[in-house]
Structures are given as structure tokens and as C-alpha cells.
Amino acid sequence: MKAARLLPLAAIALIGLNLRPFLTGIGPLAGAISAATGLGLQDMALLTLLPMLLMGVGAFTGPLLQRRVAPRRLVVLALALLAFGSFLRLFATNGTLLLGTALLCGLGVAVVQAVLPGIIKRDFPQRVAIVMGLYSAMLMGGGALGAQAAPLLAEATGSWRVGLALFAAPAMAALALAARLPRDQAPPAGRAAMAALLRRPRTWLLMACFGLVNGGYASSVAWLAPYYQAQGRSVTASGGLLAVLAVAQAAAALLLPIAARGRTDRRGWLALTLAMQAAGFAGLAFAPQAAPLVIAILLGAGLGGCFALMMIVALDHLADAAEAGALSALMQGGGFLLAALPPWIVAALHDRTGGFVAGWLLHLGCVAVAAMLIARLAPGGYARAMTAAPRVRPAIL
């Protein structure tokens, strides 16, 4: 029995590890990529914006895809797409080709993120918080892997293309393990369930919370390393800071769900993660050189812990695994669509102001808005929020 559980856990962990290196490997190598491809700052932002948009669209369409293709098969196909997109970066000789690989990788990740939470809810109904914490921690740990390994591999091989393309190898390993996941038993929720969920104000509230937080993650991944490079740090050192941020994300994503598992009300823990994010963005804006490691740790822990807890909160709203998976997919869909914009906005603010400070202040404001929204997530209202009849506006005569 234990062996039967270990294989799915190992697959979930390895899959999660592969969902961020293609994003976080870009930031530390931004200077070399820009010089080789001619991409400007706002064009470079598209390497984060486009995959995030796809993650949003993919999350909306994921539950519908599962009506035609079994979830396990979808995960395998998506990982194949991620591995292929990563490998093609070896041949990305210009900006257009590189953006194409970002689209392929983003599409693969989008499908996995839409499908996997429902699989976790189904296969580990009594351990959702712990397994979601493991998945989130490995996802963030993959971010650390990309940020640290990409510049090291690029330096060792003399090519940023090789540094990015080598992430196809762990994606292929995840694909091989995912192919051995348990076979699917029942079809998940489909179009009717999603349509009903989209009529609930709570679904849109979850989207907004998730999007505001992950917008901060997207901007950190895109611009933290270039921000510190502009202040004199080397490519490797700035990549190391991004790796520290991602390690802190992974640790918080694993530990905070475990710490919060005995309580149904997770708002206190969410407030803690938002406070850490606020401290991190304030540090970046006002005193970036005072304690860069502390700033990276605070920001990473706040982002990672909030991501994992929000995923659990979405699954907590509904007992049925298929419906909970659909709600999680919708939260991610709207959230990632919203989160796709900040990296580009920060780049535009940089071009207008000559620095990144305005962008960090923007995210400080987003944290404040997220705090007001998360305060409304009282568990006593979950059932009412998901079952109350949607309000219908009276017809205008």
C-alpha cells in the first residue's frame, strides 16, 4: 500500500519541479538574451507574460479538455510539450523563435496546472493540504533550480541557449514517471459545473486574490535579477538571489500548509504571507542594498506560502473532487490572466521612470488590495458562497 502511494507522490513532486525553470532561467540571462536576440525590455517581458496568459487560458479550458482526454494522459502530453519547448531553445537564434518556445512551454505548464490539483484531491482526499504543500514546494523549488542552474550551465557551456535547453532532460524524466500514474476512474466536472461556478461571486474573488499575488511572483521572476544587475551584481550573483527567493518559496509552500492543516480558517496564515510580501517589496523599493538576502527570503516565503494556501483554500470550498478541481482551475485561470500583466507594466514603468522602484511600489499596493479580499474568506461562509443562488438583475422595461 505504501509503495502504491509513493509512486504518485514521486510523480507529483517531479512534475511540480519542472513547471518553473523555463521561466526563472530567463531573468539572470536577460542581458545575454537581449544582446543576442535584440529583444528590448518590454519584449523580454513577453517571455513571462505570454506563458502566464496561456496558464490562465489553459486553466479555463483544462476541465473541458478532461471531458475528452483522461487527466493522466493530458499530464503526459503536456509534459511532452514542455520538454519539446525547452529543447527547441537550443535553436532559438532570434527573439521570435524564443517567444515561440515560451508559448510551447507555457501551454504545457498550463494544462498540468489545470489538471493536477483535481488529481490530488481525488487520490489524496484525506491529505490534500500536505500533498498540495508538497506540489507547491516542488513547483517553487523548480524556480530555484532554473534561477541557479541556467546561468551556471550557460557559463559552463558558453551558451545561454544550452543553459535553457537542458531543462528538457528533467521534463522527460517527469513524463516517464507521470505515465505510470494510476488510471482515471471517473470523468471530472465539465462545462455545466464550470458555468455554475462562474456565476458565483466567490469564484471571481478567488481569481482576484490569486492573480494579485502571482503578479508579484511574475514580476519578481522577470525583474529581480536585472534589478540587482543594474546595481552592480554579476549574472551569477543576481541569479543566486533569485534562487534564494525560490528556495524560500519552496520552504514556505511546504511548511505553511502543514502548520495550517489543523485549522479550517487559514486567513491568519494568509495574512502572515502578505505581511512578508509587503516587507519584501518595501525592501526592494526603499533599501535594496541593506539586506538583499533577507529581502529575497521574505518575499519568497510570502509568495510561496500564499500560493500554496490559496490552492488549498480553493479546494476547501467543495467536497466533491471534480468540482473542487474545477474551482481550482478557474481560480488559476482568472488569476494567471491577471498575473500576466504586471511584468509588462513594470517594464513600461521602468522605461518611463528609468528604474524599477515604481514597479515594486505597484506590487506593494497589490498586496494591500489582496489583504482586503482575503479577509472575506471565512470558512463558515464556504458552503453558502458555493450554493447560494446567484443574483439576477431585474430586466429593464
Short mmCIF file of C-alpha atoms in Angstrom, two decimals:
data_model
loop_
_atom_site.label_atom_id
_atom_site.label_comp_id
_atom_site.label_asym_id
_atom_site.label_seq_id
_atom_site.Cartn_x
_atom_site.Cartn_y
_atom_site.Cartn_z
CA MET A 1 0.00 0.00 0.00
CA LYS A 2 2.81 2.37 0.89
CA ALA A 3 4.59 1.63 -2.40
CA ALA A 4 1.35 2.31 -4.27
CA ARG A 5 1.22 5.77 -2.65
CA LEU A 6 4.91 6.57 -3.11
CA LEU A 7 4.80 6.42 -6.90
CA PRO A 8 2.05 9.06 -7.29
CA LEU A 9 3.78 11.25 -4.69
CA ALA A 10 7.10 10.99 -6.53
CA ALA A 11 5.38 11.78 -9.83
CA ILE A 12 3.62 14.83 -8.35
CA ALA A 13 6.90 16.07 -6.87
CA LEU A 14 8.89 15.66 -10.09
CA ILE A 15 6.11 17.19 -12.19
CA GLY A 16 5.99 20.22 -9.89
CA LEU A 17 9.78 20.61 -10.12
CA ASN A 18 9.51 21.11 -13.89
CA LEU A 19 6.85 23.82 -14.01
CA ARG A 20 9.01 26.92 -13.36
CA PRO A 21 12.64 26.54 -14.62
CA PHE A 22 11.67 27.68 -18.12
CA LEU A 23 10.51 30.98 -16.55
CA THR A 24 13.08 31.60 -13.83
CA GLY A 25 16.05 30.75 -16.03
CA ILE A 26 15.35 33.79 -18.21
CA GLY A 27 15.89 36.61 -15.69
CA PRO A 28 19.57 36.00 -14.82
CA LEU A 29 20.39 35.62 -18.53
CA ALA A 30 18.31 38.62 -19.65
CA GLY A 31 21.35 40.67 -20.66
CA ALA A 32 22.85 37.94 -22.84
CA ILE A 33 19.47 37.06 -24.36
CA SER A 34 18.71 40.69 -25.17
CA ALA A 35 22.13 41.21 -26.76
CA ALA A 36 21.81 38.05 -28.89
CA THR A 37 18.18 38.44 -29.99
CA GLY A 38 17.67 42.21 -29.99
CA LEU A 39 14.70 41.99 -27.61
CA GLY A 40 14.09 45.18 -25.63
CA LEU A 41 12.90 45.35 -22.02
CA GLN A 42 9.19 45.25 -22.84
CA ASP A 43 9.80 42.50 -25.41
CA MET A 44 11.69 40.49 -22.77
CA ALA A 45 8.65 40.87 -20.52
CA LEU A 46 6.69 38.87 -23.10
CA LEU A 47 8.75 35.80 -22.19
CA THR A 48 6.89 35.87 -18.87
CA LEU A 49 3.63 37.49 -19.97
CA LEU A 50 2.81 35.02 -22.77
CA PRO A 51 3.26 31.84 -20.69
CA MET A 52 1.22 33.39 -17.88
CA LEU A 53 -1.57 34.22 -20.31
CA LEU A 54 -1.53 30.64 -21.53
CA MET A 55 -1.62 29.38 -17.95
CA GLY A 56 -4.76 31.41 -17.50
CA VAL A 57 -6.44 30.26 -20.70
CA GLY A 58 -5.30 26.67 -20.10
CA ALA A 59 -6.76 26.65 -16.62
CA PHE A 60 -10.16 27.70 -18.00
CA THR A 61 -10.11 25.06 -20.71
CA GLY A 62 -8.49 22.28 -18.65
CA PRO A 63 -11.70 20.89 -17.10
CA LEU A 64 -13.33 20.90 -20.55
CA LEU A 65 -10.38 19.06 -22.09
CA GLN A 66 -10.73 16.40 -19.42
CA ARG A 67 -14.17 15.55 -20.80
CA ARG A 68 -12.42 14.30 -23.95
CA VAL A 69 -8.99 13.20 -22.70
CA ALA A 70 -8.24 11.39 -19.43
CA PRO A 71 -6.40 13.62 -16.89
CA ARG A 72 -3.38 11.31 -16.68
CA ARG A 73 -2.97 11.34 -20.46
CA LEU A 74 -3.33 15.12 -20.50
CA VAL A 75 -0.49 15.44 -17.98
CA VAL A 76 1.74 13.17 -20.09
CA LEU A 77 1.01 15.11 -23.29
CA ALA A 78 1.57 18.44 -21.53
CA LEU A 79 4.94 17.34 -20.16
CA ALA A 80 5.96 16.22 -23.65
CA LEU A 81 5.11 19.71 -24.91
CA LEU A 82 7.14 21.30 -22.09
CA ALA A 83 10.16 19.10 -22.83
CA PHE A 84 9.92 19.84 -26.57
CA GLY A 85 9.61 23.59 -25.99
CA SER A 86 12.64 23.57 -23.69
CA PHE A 87 14.71 21.57 -26.19
CA LEU A 88 13.85 23.95 -29.03
CA ARG A 89 15.54 26.78 -27.13
CA LEU A 90 18.79 25.28 -28.31
CA PHE A 91 17.89 26.62 -31.77
CA ALA A 92 16.33 29.97 -30.72
CA THR A 93 18.56 32.26 -32.76
CA ASN A 94 16.20 35.22 -32.66
CA GLY A 95 13.51 36.76 -30.47
CA THR A 96 10.59 35.35 -32.45
CA LEU A 97 11.79 31.77 -32.06
CA LEU A 98 12.47 32.28 -28.37
CA LEU A 99 8.96 33.66 -27.85
CA GLY A 100 7.64 30.60 -29.69
CA THR A 101 9.38 28.29 -27.22
CA ALA A 102 7.88 30.31 -24.35
CA LEU A 103 4.44 29.67 -25.83
CA LEU A 104 5.05 25.92 -26.11
CA CYS A 105 6.38 25.65 -22.57
CA GLY A 106 3.60 27.85 -21.22
CA LEU A 107 0.93 25.72 -22.91
CA GLY A 108 2.35 22.54 -21.41
CA VAL A 109 2.53 24.02 -17.93
CA ALA A 110 -0.97 25.48 -18.29
CA VAL A 111 -2.51 22.06 -18.86
CA VAL A 112 -0.61 20.45 -15.97
CA GLN A 113 -1.61 23.20 -13.54
CA ALA A 114 -5.25 22.91 -14.58
CA VAL A 115 -5.40 19.13 -14.18
CA LEU A 116 -3.09 18.19 -11.29
CA PRO A 117 -4.97 19.78 -8.32
CA GLY A 118 -8.06 17.74 -9.17
CA ILE A 119 -5.95 14.57 -9.34
CA ILE A 120 -4.51 15.38 -5.90
CA LYS A 121 -7.96 15.99 -4.44
CA ARG A 122 -9.17 12.69 -5.91
CA ASP A 123 -6.21 10.48 -4.98
CA PHE A 124 -5.38 12.03 -1.57
CA PRO A 125 -8.75 13.17 -0.16
CA GLN A 126 -7.55 12.96 3.46
CA ARG A 127 -4.18 14.60 2.85
CA VAL A 128 -4.98 17.41 0.43
CA ALA A 129 -3.14 20.11 2.43
CA ILE A 130 0.05 18.07 2.79
CA VAL A 131 0.18 16.86 -0.83
CA MET A 132 -0.71 20.30 -2.19
CA GLY A 133 2.08 21.67 0.00
CA LEU A 134 4.50 19.14 -1.50
CA TYR A 135 3.39 20.01 -5.03
CA SER A 136 3.66 23.76 -4.39
CA ALA A 137 7.05 23.36 -2.70
CA MET A 138 8.46 21.40 -5.62
CA LEU A 139 6.99 23.93 -8.06
CA MET A 140 8.79 26.73 -6.23
CA GLY A 141 11.90 24.59 -5.86
CA GLY A 142 11.91 24.23 -9.62
CA GLY A 143 12.02 28.01 -9.76
CA ALA A 144 15.18 27.93 -7.65
CA LEU A 145 16.64 25.27 -9.93
CA GLY A 146 16.04 27.39 -13.01
CA ALA A 147 17.39 30.60 -11.49
CA GLN A 148 20.60 29.00 -10.23
CA ALA A 149 21.27 26.34 -12.84
CA ALA A 150 20.59 28.35 -16.01
CA PRO A 151 23.43 30.89 -15.52
CA LEU A 152 25.81 28.16 -14.28
CA LEU A 153 25.06 25.94 -17.27
CA ALA A 154 25.33 28.91 -19.62
CA GLU A 155 28.72 29.82 -18.14
CA ALA A 156 29.95 26.23 -18.29
CA THR A 157 28.89 25.70 -21.91
CA GLY A 158 29.41 29.23 -23.18
CA SER A 159 25.84 29.43 -24.46
CA TRP A 160 22.67 30.72 -22.85
CA ARG A 161 20.70 28.58 -25.32
CA VAL A 162 22.25 25.40 -23.94
CA GLY A 163 21.68 26.64 -20.39
CA LEU A 164 17.94 26.90 -21.09
CA ALA A 165 17.57 23.86 -23.37
CA LEU A 166 19.00 21.39 -20.83
CA PHE A 167 15.81 21.72 -18.75
CA ALA A 168 14.24 19.36 -21.30
CA ALA A 169 16.00 16.46 -19.52
CA PRO A 170 14.17 16.64 -16.16
CA ALA A 171 10.91 17.25 -18.06
CA MET A 172 11.41 13.94 -19.88
CA ALA A 173 12.06 12.21 -16.56
CA ALA A 174 8.79 13.63 -15.18
CA LEU A 175 6.97 12.45 -18.31
CA ALA A 176 8.23 8.89 -17.80
CA LEU A 177 7.04 8.88 -14.18
CA ALA A 178 3.69 10.52 -14.97
CA ALA A 179 2.96 7.75 -17.49
CA ARG A 180 2.82 5.36 -14.51
CA LEU A 181 0.22 7.34 -12.53
CA PRO A 182 -2.99 5.45 -11.60
CA ARG A 183 -5.56 5.19 -14.35
CA ASP A 184 -8.51 7.57 -14.21
CA GLN A 185 -11.74 6.20 -12.78
CA ALA A 186 -14.45 8.76 -13.47
CA PRO A 187 -14.88 11.82 -15.69
CA PRO A 188 -14.33 15.18 -13.97
CA ALA A 189 -16.69 18.10 -13.83
CA GLY A 190 -17.42 19.59 -17.22
CA ARG A 191 -18.94 22.63 -18.84
CA ALA A 192 -22.10 22.75 -16.70
CA ALA A 193 -20.14 22.73 -13.43
CA MET A 194 -17.76 25.42 -14.68
CA ALA A 195 -20.64 27.60 -15.89
CA ALA A 196 -22.30 27.32 -12.48
CA LEU A 197 -19.04 28.20 -10.71
CA LEU A 198 -18.50 31.24 -12.93
CA ARG A 199 -21.83 32.60 -11.72
CA ARG A 200 -20.59 32.62 -8.13
CA PRO A 201 -19.01 35.86 -6.87
CA ARG A 202 -16.71 33.73 -4.70
CA THR A 203 -15.06 32.29 -7.81
CA TRP A 204 -14.17 35.79 -9.00
CA LEU A 205 -12.93 36.75 -5.55
CA LEU A 206 -10.56 33.77 -5.56
CA MET A 207 -9.37 34.72 -9.06
CA ALA A 208 -8.58 38.26 -7.94
CA CYS A 209 -6.67 37.12 -4.84
CA PHE A 210 -4.67 34.56 -6.78
CA GLY A 211 -3.90 37.00 -9.59
CA LEU A 212 -2.72 39.83 -7.35
CA VAL A 213 -0.30 37.54 -5.53
CA ASN A 214 1.02 35.74 -8.61
CA GLY A 215 1.52 39.05 -10.39
CA GLY A 216 4.12 39.76 -7.72
CA TYR A 217 5.74 36.40 -8.43
CA ALA A 218 5.78 37.04 -12.18
CA SER A 219 7.46 40.44 -11.77
CA SER A 220 9.98 39.04 -9.29
CA VAL A 221 10.92 36.25 -11.69
CA ALA A 222 11.27 38.66 -14.60
CA TRP A 223 12.98 41.64 -12.98
CA LEU A 224 14.64 40.80 -9.65
CA ALA A 225 17.89 39.66 -11.30
CA PRO A 226 18.06 42.55 -13.83
CA TYR A 227 17.27 44.97 -10.97
CA TYR A 228 20.29 43.84 -8.98
CA GLN A 229 22.48 43.54 -12.07
CA ALA A 230 21.80 47.24 -12.72
CA GLN A 231 23.13 47.87 -9.21
CA GLY A 232 26.41 46.09 -9.89
CA ARG A 233 25.79 42.43 -9.10
CA SER A 234 27.02 39.77 -11.53
CA VAL A 235 24.80 37.46 -13.56
CA THR A 236 25.59 34.54 -11.24
CA ALA A 237 25.12 36.57 -8.05
CA SER A 238 21.79 38.00 -9.18
CA GLY A 239 20.68 34.54 -10.25
CA GLY A 240 21.67 33.35 -6.79
CA LEU A 241 19.34 35.92 -5.22
CA LEU A 242 16.50 34.70 -7.40
CA ALA A 243 17.35 31.14 -6.38
CA VAL A 244 17.24 32.15 -2.70
CA LEU A 245 13.82 33.69 -3.28
CA ALA A 246 12.64 30.46 -4.92
CA VAL A 247 14.06 28.25 -2.14
CA ALA A 248 12.22 30.40 0.42
CA GLN A 249 9.09 29.98 -1.70
CA ALA A 250 9.51 26.21 -1.68
CA ALA A 251 10.11 26.03 2.07
CA ALA A 252 7.07 28.18 2.86
CA ALA A 253 4.89 26.33 0.34
CA LEU A 254 5.74 23.06 2.09
CA LEU A 255 5.75 24.15 5.74
CA LEU A 256 2.87 26.61 5.98
CA PRO A 257 0.18 24.18 4.74
CA ILE A 258 1.45 21.65 7.29
CA ALA A 259 1.34 24.28 10.04
CA ALA A 260 -2.17 25.33 8.99
CA ARG A 261 -3.59 21.84 8.47
CA GLY A 262 -5.32 21.68 11.88
CA ARG A 263 -7.36 24.83 11.22
CA THR A 264 -10.13 25.35 8.71
CA ASP A 265 -9.69 29.13 8.86
CA ARG A 266 -6.45 29.88 7.03
CA ARG A 267 -6.80 33.68 6.93
CA GLY A 268 -4.30 34.24 9.73
CA TRP A 269 -1.62 32.32 7.86
CA LEU A 270 -2.51 34.12 4.64
CA ALA A 271 -2.17 37.45 6.45
CA LEU A 272 1.32 36.40 7.56
CA THR A 273 2.33 35.64 3.97
CA LEU A 274 1.00 39.01 2.78
CA ALA A 275 2.94 40.81 5.53
CA MET A 276 6.14 39.08 4.33
CA GLN A 277 5.41 40.10 0.74
CA ALA A 278 4.84 43.69 1.82
CA ALA A 279 8.15 43.72 3.69
CA GLY A 280 9.94 42.27 0.66
CA PHE A 281 8.55 44.73 -1.87
CA ALA A 282 9.15 47.64 0.51
CA GLY A 283 12.75 46.50 0.89
CA LEU A 284 13.21 46.36 -2.88
CA ALA A 285 11.74 49.85 -3.28
CA PHE A 286 13.41 51.69 -0.41
CA ALA A 287 16.53 49.78 0.73
CA PRO A 288 17.54 47.14 -1.84
CA GLN A 289 21.19 47.06 -0.73
CA ALA A 290 20.55 46.95 3.00
CA ALA A 291 19.97 43.20 3.18
CA PRO A 292 19.32 41.61 -0.25
CA LEU A 293 19.24 38.07 1.12
CA VAL A 294 16.70 38.97 3.79
CA ILE A 295 14.56 40.75 1.20
CA ALA A 296 14.68 37.71 -1.11
CA ILE A 297 13.80 35.33 1.74
CA LEU A 298 10.88 37.43 2.98
CA LEU A 299 9.47 37.97 -0.49
CA GLY A 300 9.92 34.34 -1.47
CA ALA A 301 8.36 32.96 1.70
CA GLY A 302 5.40 35.31 1.36
CA LEU A 303 4.79 34.44 -2.28
CA GLY A 304 5.27 30.70 -1.89
CA GLY A 305 3.23 30.34 1.27
CA CYS A 306 0.37 32.39 -0.17
CA PHE A 307 0.33 30.37 -3.40
CA ALA A 308 0.07 27.04 -1.57
CA LEU A 309 -2.54 28.25 0.92
CA MET A 310 -4.71 29.77 -1.81
CA MET A 311 -4.67 26.47 -3.70
CA ILE A 312 -5.83 24.69 -0.55
CA VAL A 313 -8.49 27.29 0.21
CA ALA A 314 -9.97 26.79 -3.27
CA LEU A 315 -10.12 23.01 -2.77
CA ASP A 316 -11.61 23.50 0.72
CA HIS A 317 -14.69 25.19 -0.73
CA LEU A 318 -16.18 21.99 -2.22
CA ALA A 319 -16.19 18.37 -1.03
CA ASP A 320 -16.51 16.80 -4.47
CA ALA A 321 -13.06 16.28 -6.03
CA ALA A 322 -14.16 17.07 -9.58
CA GLU A 323 -15.99 20.27 -8.61
CA ALA A 324 -13.13 21.36 -6.33
CA GLY A 325 -10.68 20.74 -9.16
CA ALA A 326 -12.83 22.83 -11.49
CA LEU A 327 -12.93 25.69 -8.96
CA SER A 328 -9.15 25.50 -8.54
CA ALA A 329 -8.73 25.56 -12.32
CA LEU A 330 -10.96 28.62 -12.65
CA MET A 331 -9.12 30.42 -9.84
CA GLN A 332 -5.84 29.73 -11.61
CA GLY A 333 -7.32 30.70 -14.99
CA GLY A 334 -8.50 34.16 -13.99
CA GLY A 335 -5.56 34.56 -11.64
CA PHE A 336 -2.87 33.84 -14.21
CA LEU A 337 -4.56 36.06 -16.80
CA LEU A 338 -4.36 38.88 -14.26
CA ALA A 339 -0.82 37.91 -13.20
CA ALA A 340 0.44 38.03 -16.79
CA LEU A 341 0.19 41.82 -16.97
CA PRO A 342 2.45 43.11 -14.12
CA PRO A 343 5.84 42.14 -15.67
CA TRP A 344 4.98 44.17 -18.77
CA ILE A 345 3.58 47.03 -16.66
CA VAL A 346 6.77 47.07 -14.57
CA ALA A 347 8.85 47.18 -17.77
CA ALA A 348 6.74 50.07 -19.07
CA LEU A 349 7.16 51.92 -15.76
CA HIS A 350 10.90 51.29 -15.98
CA ASP A 351 11.05 52.82 -19.44
CA ARG A 352 9.07 55.83 -18.21
CA THR A 353 10.83 56.39 -14.87
CA GLY A 354 14.27 54.93 -15.54
CA GLY A 355 14.09 52.35 -12.75
CA PHE A 356 12.15 49.53 -11.13
CA VAL A 357 11.09 51.31 -7.93
CA ALA A 358 7.68 52.33 -9.30
CA GLY A 359 7.02 48.69 -10.18
CA TRP A 360 7.83 47.47 -6.67
CA LEU A 361 5.52 50.13 -5.22
CA LEU A 362 2.78 48.94 -7.57
CA HIS A 363 3.07 45.47 -6.07
CA LEU A 364 3.03 46.89 -2.57
CA GLY A 365 -0.38 48.32 -3.43
CA CYS A 366 -1.49 44.96 -4.87
CA VAL A 367 -0.63 43.29 -1.56
CA ALA A 368 -2.84 45.77 0.28
CA VAL A 369 -5.77 45.03 -2.05
CA ALA A 370 -5.22 41.27 -1.69
CA ALA A 371 -5.29 41.62 2.10
CA MET A 372 -8.74 43.24 1.97
CA LEU A 373 -10.08 40.48 -0.29
CA ILE A 374 -8.59 37.57 1.67
CA ALA A 375 -10.20 38.89 4.87
CA ARG A 376 -13.53 37.77 3.35
CA LEU A 377 -12.50 34.09 3.07
CA ALA A 378 -14.11 32.86 6.29
CA PRO A 379 -14.61 29.07 6.12
CA GLY A 380 -18.03 29.36 7.72
CA GLY A 381 -19.20 31.01 4.52
CA TYR A 382 -17.78 28.46 2.04
CA ALA A 383 -20.97 26.42 1.69
CA ARG A 384 -23.17 29.50 1.41
CA ALA A 385 -20.84 31.08 -1.16
CA MET A 386 -20.93 27.97 -3.36
CA THR A 387 -24.62 27.08 -3.07
CA ALA A 388 -26.48 30.41 -2.79
CA ALA A 389 -28.48 31.30 -5.87
CA PRO A 390 -26.63 33.87 -8.00
CA ARG A 391 -28.18 37.30 -8.03
CA VAL A 392 -30.15 38.09 -11.18
CA ARG A 393 -30.56 41.68 -12.23
CA PRO A 394 -34.17 42.67 -12.93
CA ALA A 395 -34.99 43.32 -16.54
CA ILE A 396 -35.15 46.95 -17.61
CA LEU A 397 -38.56 47.72 -19.11
#
